[in-house]
Coordinates of C-alpha atoms in Angstrom, one line a residue:
X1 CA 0.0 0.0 0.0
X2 CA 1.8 3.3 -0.9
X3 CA 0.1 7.0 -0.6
X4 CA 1.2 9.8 -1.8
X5 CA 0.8 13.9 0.0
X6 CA 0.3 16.6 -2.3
X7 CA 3.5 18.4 -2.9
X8 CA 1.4 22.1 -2.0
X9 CA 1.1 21.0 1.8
X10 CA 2.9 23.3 4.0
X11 CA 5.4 22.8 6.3
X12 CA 6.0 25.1 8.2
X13 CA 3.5 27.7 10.2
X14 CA 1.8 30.5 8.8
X15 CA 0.6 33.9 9.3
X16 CA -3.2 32.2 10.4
X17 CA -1.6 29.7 12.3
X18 CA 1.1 32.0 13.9
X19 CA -1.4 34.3 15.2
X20 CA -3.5 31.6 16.5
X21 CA -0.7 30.7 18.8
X22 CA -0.3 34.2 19.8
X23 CA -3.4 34.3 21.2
X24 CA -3.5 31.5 22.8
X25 CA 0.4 32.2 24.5
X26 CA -1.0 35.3 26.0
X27 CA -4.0 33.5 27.6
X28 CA -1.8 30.7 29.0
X29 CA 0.7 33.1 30.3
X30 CA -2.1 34.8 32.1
X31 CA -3.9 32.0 33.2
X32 CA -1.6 28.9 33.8
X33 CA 1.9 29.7 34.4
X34 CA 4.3 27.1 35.7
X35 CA 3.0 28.4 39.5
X36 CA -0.7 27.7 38.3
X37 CA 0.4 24.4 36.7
X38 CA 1.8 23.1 40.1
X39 CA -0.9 24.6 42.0
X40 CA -3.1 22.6 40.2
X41 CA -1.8 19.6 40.4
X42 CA -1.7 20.1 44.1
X43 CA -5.3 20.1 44.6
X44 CA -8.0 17.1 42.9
X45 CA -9.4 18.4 39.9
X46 CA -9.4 16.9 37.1
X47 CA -8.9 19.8 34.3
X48 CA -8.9 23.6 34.4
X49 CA -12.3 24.2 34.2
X50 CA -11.6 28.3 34.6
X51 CA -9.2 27.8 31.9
X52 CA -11.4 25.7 29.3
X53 CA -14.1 28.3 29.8
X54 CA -12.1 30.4 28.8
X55 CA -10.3 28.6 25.4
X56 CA -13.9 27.7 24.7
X57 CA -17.1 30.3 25.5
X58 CA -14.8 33.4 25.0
X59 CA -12.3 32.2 22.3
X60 CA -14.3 29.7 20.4
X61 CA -11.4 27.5 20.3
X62 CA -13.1 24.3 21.2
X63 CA -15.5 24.9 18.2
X64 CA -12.6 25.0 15.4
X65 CA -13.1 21.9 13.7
X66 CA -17.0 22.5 13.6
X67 CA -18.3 23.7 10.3
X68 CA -19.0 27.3 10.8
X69 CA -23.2 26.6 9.2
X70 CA -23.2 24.9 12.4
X71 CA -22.1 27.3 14.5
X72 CA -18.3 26.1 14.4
X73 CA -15.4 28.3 13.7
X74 CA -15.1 26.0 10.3
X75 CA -11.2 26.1 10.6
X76 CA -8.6 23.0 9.9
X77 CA -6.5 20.8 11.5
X78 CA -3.8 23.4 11.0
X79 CA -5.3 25.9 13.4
X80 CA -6.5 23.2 16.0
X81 CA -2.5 22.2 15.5
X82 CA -1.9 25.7 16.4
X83 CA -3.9 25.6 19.6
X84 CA -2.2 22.2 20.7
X85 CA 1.1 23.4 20.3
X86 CA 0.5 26.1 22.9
X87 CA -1.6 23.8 25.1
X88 CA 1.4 21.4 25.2
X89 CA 3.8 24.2 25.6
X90 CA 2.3 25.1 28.9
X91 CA 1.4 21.1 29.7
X92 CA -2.0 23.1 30.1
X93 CA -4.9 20.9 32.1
X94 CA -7.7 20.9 30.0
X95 CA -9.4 17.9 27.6
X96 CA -8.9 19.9 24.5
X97 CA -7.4 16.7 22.7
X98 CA -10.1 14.1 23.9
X99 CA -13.2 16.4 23.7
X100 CA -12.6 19.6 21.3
X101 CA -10.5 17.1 18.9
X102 CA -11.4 13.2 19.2
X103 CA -14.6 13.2 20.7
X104 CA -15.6 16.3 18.5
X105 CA -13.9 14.9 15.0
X106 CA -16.3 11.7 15.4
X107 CA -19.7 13.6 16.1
X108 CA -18.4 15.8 13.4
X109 CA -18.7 12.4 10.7
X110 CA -22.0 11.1 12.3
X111 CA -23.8 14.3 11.9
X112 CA -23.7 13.9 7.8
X113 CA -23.9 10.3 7.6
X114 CA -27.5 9.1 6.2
X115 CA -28.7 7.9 9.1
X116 CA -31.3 7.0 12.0
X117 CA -28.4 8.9 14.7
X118 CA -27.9 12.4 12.8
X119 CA -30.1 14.8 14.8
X120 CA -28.4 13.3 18.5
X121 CA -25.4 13.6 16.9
X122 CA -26.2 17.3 15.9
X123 CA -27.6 17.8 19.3
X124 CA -24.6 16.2 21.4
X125 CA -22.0 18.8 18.9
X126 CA -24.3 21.8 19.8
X127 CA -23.6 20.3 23.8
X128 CA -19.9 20.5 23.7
X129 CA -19.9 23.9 21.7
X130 CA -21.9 25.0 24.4
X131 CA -19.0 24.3 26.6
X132 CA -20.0 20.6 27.3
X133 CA -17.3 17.7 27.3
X134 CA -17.3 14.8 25.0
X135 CA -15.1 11.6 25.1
X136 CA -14.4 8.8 22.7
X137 CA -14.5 5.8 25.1
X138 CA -11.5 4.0 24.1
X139 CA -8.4 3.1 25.6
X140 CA -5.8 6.0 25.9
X141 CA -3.2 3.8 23.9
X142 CA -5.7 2.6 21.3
X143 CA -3.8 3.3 17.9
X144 CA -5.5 4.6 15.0
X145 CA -4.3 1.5 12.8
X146 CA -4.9 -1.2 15.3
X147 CA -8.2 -3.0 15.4
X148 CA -10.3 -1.4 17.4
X149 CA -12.2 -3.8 19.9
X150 CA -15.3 -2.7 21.8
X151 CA -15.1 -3.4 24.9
X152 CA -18.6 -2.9 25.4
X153 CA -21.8 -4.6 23.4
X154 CA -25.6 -3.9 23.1
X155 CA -28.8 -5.4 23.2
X156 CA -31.9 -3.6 21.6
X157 CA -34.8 -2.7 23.7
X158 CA -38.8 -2.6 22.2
X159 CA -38.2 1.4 21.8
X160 CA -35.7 1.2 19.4
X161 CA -32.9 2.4 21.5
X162 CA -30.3 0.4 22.7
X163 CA -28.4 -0.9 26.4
X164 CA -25.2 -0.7 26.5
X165 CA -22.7 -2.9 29.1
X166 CA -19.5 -3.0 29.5
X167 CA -15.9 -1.8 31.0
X168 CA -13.3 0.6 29.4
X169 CA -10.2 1.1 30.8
X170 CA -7.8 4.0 30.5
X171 CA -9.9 6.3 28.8
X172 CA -8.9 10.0 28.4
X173 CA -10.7 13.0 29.9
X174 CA -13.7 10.8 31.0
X175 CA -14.1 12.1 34.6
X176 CA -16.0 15.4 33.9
X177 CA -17.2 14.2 30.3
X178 CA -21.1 14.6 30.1
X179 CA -21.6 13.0 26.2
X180 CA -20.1 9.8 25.7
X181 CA -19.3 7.7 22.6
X182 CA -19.1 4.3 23.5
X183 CA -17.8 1.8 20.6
X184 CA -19.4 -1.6 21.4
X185 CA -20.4 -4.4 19.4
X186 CA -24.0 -4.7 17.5
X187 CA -25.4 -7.8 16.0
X188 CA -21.9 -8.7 15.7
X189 CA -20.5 -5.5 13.7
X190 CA -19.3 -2.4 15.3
X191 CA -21.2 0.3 16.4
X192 CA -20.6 4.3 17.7
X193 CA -23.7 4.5 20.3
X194 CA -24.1 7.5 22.0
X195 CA -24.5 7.8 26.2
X196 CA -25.4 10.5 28.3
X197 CA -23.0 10.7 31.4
X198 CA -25.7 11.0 33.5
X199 CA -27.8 8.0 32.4
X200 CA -28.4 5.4 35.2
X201 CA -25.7 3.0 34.8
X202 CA -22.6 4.7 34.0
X203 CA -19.8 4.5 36.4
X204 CA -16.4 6.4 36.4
X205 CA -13.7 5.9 38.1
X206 CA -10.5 8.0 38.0
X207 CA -7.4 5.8 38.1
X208 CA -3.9 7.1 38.9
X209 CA -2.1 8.7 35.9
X210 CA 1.8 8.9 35.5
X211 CA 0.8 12.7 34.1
X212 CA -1.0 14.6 36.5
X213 CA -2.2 17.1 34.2
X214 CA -4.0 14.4 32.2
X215 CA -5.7 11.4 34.2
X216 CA -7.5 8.7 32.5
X217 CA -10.3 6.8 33.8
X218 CA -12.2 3.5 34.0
X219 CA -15.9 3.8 32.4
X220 CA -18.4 1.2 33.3
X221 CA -21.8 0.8 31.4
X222 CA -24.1 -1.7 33.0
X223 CA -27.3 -2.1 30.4
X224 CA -27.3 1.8 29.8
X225 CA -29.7 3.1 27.4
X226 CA -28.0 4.7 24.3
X227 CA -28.7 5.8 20.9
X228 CA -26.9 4.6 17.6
X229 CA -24.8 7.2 15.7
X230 CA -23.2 4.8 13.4
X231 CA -23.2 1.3 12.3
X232 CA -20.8 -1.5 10.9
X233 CA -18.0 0.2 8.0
X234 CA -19.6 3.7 9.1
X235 CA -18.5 3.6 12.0
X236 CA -15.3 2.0 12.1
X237 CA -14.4 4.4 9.4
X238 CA -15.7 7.3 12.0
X239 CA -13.6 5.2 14.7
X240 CA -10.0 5.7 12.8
X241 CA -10.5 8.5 10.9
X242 CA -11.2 10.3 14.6
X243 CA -8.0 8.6 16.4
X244 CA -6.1 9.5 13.2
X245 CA -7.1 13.3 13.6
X246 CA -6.2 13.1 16.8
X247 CA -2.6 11.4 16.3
X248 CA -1.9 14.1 13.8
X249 CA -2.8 16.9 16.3
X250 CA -1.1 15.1 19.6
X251 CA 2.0 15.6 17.5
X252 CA 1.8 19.6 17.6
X253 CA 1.5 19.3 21.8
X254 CA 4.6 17.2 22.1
X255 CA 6.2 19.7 19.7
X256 CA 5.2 22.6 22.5
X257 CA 6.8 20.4 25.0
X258 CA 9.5 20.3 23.1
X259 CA 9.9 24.1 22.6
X260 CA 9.3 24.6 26.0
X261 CA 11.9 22.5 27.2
X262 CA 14.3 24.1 25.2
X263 CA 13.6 27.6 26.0
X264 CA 13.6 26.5 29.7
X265 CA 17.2 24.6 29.0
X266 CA 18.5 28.2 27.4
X267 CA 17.2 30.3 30.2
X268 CA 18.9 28.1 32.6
X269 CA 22.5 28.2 31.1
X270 CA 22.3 31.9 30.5
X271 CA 21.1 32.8 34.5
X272 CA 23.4 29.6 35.9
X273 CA 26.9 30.8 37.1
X274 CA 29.6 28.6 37.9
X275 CA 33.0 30.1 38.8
X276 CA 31.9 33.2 37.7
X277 CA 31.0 32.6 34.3
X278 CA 27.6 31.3 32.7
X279 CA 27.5 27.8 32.5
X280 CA 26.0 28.7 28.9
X281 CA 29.3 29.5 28.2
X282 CA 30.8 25.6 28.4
X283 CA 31.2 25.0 24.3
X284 CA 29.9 21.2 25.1
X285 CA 26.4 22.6 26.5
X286 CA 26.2 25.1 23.4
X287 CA 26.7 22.7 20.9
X288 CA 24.1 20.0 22.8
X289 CA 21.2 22.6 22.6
X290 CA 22.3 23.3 19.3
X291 CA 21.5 19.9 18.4
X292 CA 18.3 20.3 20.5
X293 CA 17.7 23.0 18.2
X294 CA 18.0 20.7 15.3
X295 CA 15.6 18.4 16.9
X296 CA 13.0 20.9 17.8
X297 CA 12.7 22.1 14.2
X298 CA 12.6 18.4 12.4
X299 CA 9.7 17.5 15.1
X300 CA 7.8 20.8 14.2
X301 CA 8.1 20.2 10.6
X302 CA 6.5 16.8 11.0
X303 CA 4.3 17.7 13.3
X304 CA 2.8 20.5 11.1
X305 CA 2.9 18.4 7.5
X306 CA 0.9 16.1 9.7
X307 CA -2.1 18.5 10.6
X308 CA -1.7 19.8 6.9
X309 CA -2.0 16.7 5.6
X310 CA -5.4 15.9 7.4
X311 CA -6.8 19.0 6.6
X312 CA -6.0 18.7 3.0
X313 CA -7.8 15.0 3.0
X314 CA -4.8 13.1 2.5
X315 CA -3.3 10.2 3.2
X316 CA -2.2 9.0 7.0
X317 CA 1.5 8.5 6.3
X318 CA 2.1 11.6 7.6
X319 CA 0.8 10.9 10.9
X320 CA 2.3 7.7 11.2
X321 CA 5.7 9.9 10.5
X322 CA 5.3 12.3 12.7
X323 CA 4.0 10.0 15.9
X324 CA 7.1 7.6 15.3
X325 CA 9.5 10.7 15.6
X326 CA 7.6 13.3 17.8
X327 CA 6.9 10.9 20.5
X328 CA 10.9 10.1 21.1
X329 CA 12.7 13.4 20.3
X330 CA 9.5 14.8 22.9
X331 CA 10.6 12.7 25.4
X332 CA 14.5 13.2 24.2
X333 CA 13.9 17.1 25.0
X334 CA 12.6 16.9 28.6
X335 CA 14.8 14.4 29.4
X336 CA 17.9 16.5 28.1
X337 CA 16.3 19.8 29.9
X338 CA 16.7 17.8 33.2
X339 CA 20.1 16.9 33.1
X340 CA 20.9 20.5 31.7
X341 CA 19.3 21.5 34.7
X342 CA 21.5 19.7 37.2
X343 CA 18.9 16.9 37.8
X344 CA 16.9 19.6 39.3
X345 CA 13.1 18.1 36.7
X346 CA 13.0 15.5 39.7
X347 CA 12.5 18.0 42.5
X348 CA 8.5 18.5 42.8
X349 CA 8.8 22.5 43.2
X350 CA 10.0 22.8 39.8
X351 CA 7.4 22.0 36.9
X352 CA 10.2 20.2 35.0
X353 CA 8.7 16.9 36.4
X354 CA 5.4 17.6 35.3
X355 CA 6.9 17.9 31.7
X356 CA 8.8 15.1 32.0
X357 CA 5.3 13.0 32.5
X358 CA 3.2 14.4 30.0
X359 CA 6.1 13.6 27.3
X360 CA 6.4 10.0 28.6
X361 CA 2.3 9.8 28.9
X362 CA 1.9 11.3 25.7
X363 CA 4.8 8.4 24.2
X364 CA 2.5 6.0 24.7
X365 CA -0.9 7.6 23.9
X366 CA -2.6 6.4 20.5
X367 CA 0.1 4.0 20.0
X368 CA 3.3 4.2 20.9
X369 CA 6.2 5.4 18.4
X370 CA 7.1 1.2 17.3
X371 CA 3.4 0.9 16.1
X372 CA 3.5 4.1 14.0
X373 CA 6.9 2.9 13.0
X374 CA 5.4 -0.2 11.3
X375 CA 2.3 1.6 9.9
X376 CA 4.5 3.7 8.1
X377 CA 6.7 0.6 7.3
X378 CA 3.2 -0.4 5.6
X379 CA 2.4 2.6 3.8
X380 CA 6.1 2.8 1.9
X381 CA 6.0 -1.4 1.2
X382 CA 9.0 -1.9 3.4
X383 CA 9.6 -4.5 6.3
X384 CA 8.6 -3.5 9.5
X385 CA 11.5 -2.3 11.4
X386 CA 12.3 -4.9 14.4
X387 CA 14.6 -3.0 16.5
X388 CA 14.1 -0.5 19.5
X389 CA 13.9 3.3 19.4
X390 CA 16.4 4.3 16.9
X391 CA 17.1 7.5 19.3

């Protein structure tokens, strides 16, 4: 199977996408500095909620992706991309990936299919742009390419409607989700039914997350009354083109962590002095971030060919590219700003730790680097690559 990008997609930001991030640097830098970042993670909320109002009712950034005829913003994957980057730049604490990106993308591709589930579907978008939270109830690793396996399966009911029951583990931003999407199995094909958080039946449980600025959680249905969105290739089609989408777009937040890491690391050798003189000044520790550098821009580059490419329709390669690099050089970064540091990331005063999770978390999440590394091996007709990280 080989696919090929149009040569037109960008690859590198521009001036719609640059000022995008603007925006939403100065409302993170007013609203969750590295103080407010450990401040929250002190205390036992799940998300920001000040802080998604905010991105959402007064910015309209959680309505991007929705066509504006709907009362979406009717932009691309390039300008969510935007908003990501930022978000991962400040590790910010709010389910803009699960709900404004996955959750959304999939309501987004119900809404027009020909079928029995468009007007809750229409009705469940017009929740979450109303500053509601949506979740795709899959596991946090599930990878777009894998076979996705509900976990869940329904009987029908005399009404028409369906009852759901089942257990999903690990699932991201469930804790203060109220519309749910629960993938489960339906006369033996797959099925997207949609749940109301507040039916009778649904149980959540918060489990303890590596990143603290991102828990996952345990979802329960136990014969819960739902409504079908999509059915059999419909909605496995809506199933991995939505955990695609959001691939492409996790790639821009662990290029902000990457940034920030590297702005924190140049910071540090500048105000550091040792025996009078900046430890900037060691010609080792300039050519390391200069090859941090390096790194920084190859990740961005992939990262935003990736959104471009799912805006523009295209194939997946490019997400498969950019998860199988952006994943480790995200990590590489955060781990390279600690030991810069002194081994001061491991001290829980300094949000370097916090970092250092939501990379690592983020490794993992919608398949780790190794799967994207033999998708991509599938897309380009070459053997799967058997070996560890090439990092």
């Amino acid at each position: 199977m080989t696919t090929t990008a149009p040569a037109t997609v960008p690859m590198i930001d521009d001036p719609v996408t640059t000022d995008v991030r603007s925006t939403v640097r100065r409302l993170l830098t007013a609203e969750c500095s590295s103080q407010d970042l450990l401040t929250f993670v002190a205390g036992d909320r799940d998300y920001n909620d000040a802080l998604w109002r905010r991105l959402g009712r007064d910015l309209g950034l959680t309505a991007l992706l929705v066509p504006e005829e709907w009362g979406g913003a009717g932009a691309s994957t390039r300008e969510a991309a935007a908003v990501l980057t930022e978000l991962g730049r400040a590790a910010a604490p709010v389910p803009y990936l699960s709900s404004a990106v996955l959750a959304t993308t999939a309501l987004i591709e119900a809404a027009v299919l020909p079928s029995a589930g468009v007007p809750a579907a229409r009705a469940a978008l017009d929740t979450l742009l109303d500053g509601g939270i949506g979740v795709l109830a899959v596991p946090a690793t599930q990878a777009p390419r894998d076979p996705c396996t509900p976990t869940a399966a329904t009987t029908s009911t005399s009404d028409g409607r369906v009852r759901v029951s089942g257990t999903v583990t690990h699932v991201l931003g469930a804790a203060d989700a109220g519309t749910i999407l629960v993938p489960a199995d339906h006369d033996g094909r797959t099925a997207l039914i949609l749940v109301a958080a507040d039916t009778d039946g649904v149980t959540v449980r918060r489990r303890t997350s590596i990143d603290l600025t991102r828990p996952t959680s345990d979802m329960r249905f136990d014969a819960v009354y739902g409504e079908i969105l999509a059915h059999g290739d419909d909605a496995s089609r809506i199933l991995r083109s939505s955990l695609e989408t959001a691939a492409a777009l996790l790639a821009a937040e662990q290029v902000g962590l990457c940034e920030w890491a590297l702005d924190t690391s140049v910071d540090y050798l500048k105000a550091r002095y040792q025996f009078g003189q900046p430890i900037g000044s060691n010609q080792a520790l300039r050519h390391r971030t200069a090859q941090l550098w390096i790194d920084v821009n190859h990740a961005r580059a992939a990262a935003v060919y990736a959104a471009s490419t799912r805006a523009s329709g295209s194939d997946d390669a490019a997400t498969a590219l950019a998860q199988a690099h952006c994943s480790e050089t995200a990590l590489h970064l955060v781990e390279s700003a600690i030991q810069i540091h002194g081994g001061v990331g491991f001290a829980w005063e300094h949000p370097l730790h916090l970092y250092l999770k939501r990379a690592f978390a983020d490794s993992v999440l919608l398949g780790d680097s190794q799967t994207h590394r033999r998708a991509l091996a599938g897309f380009i007709d070459i053997a799967a690559p058997h070996a560890e990280s090439s990092r």
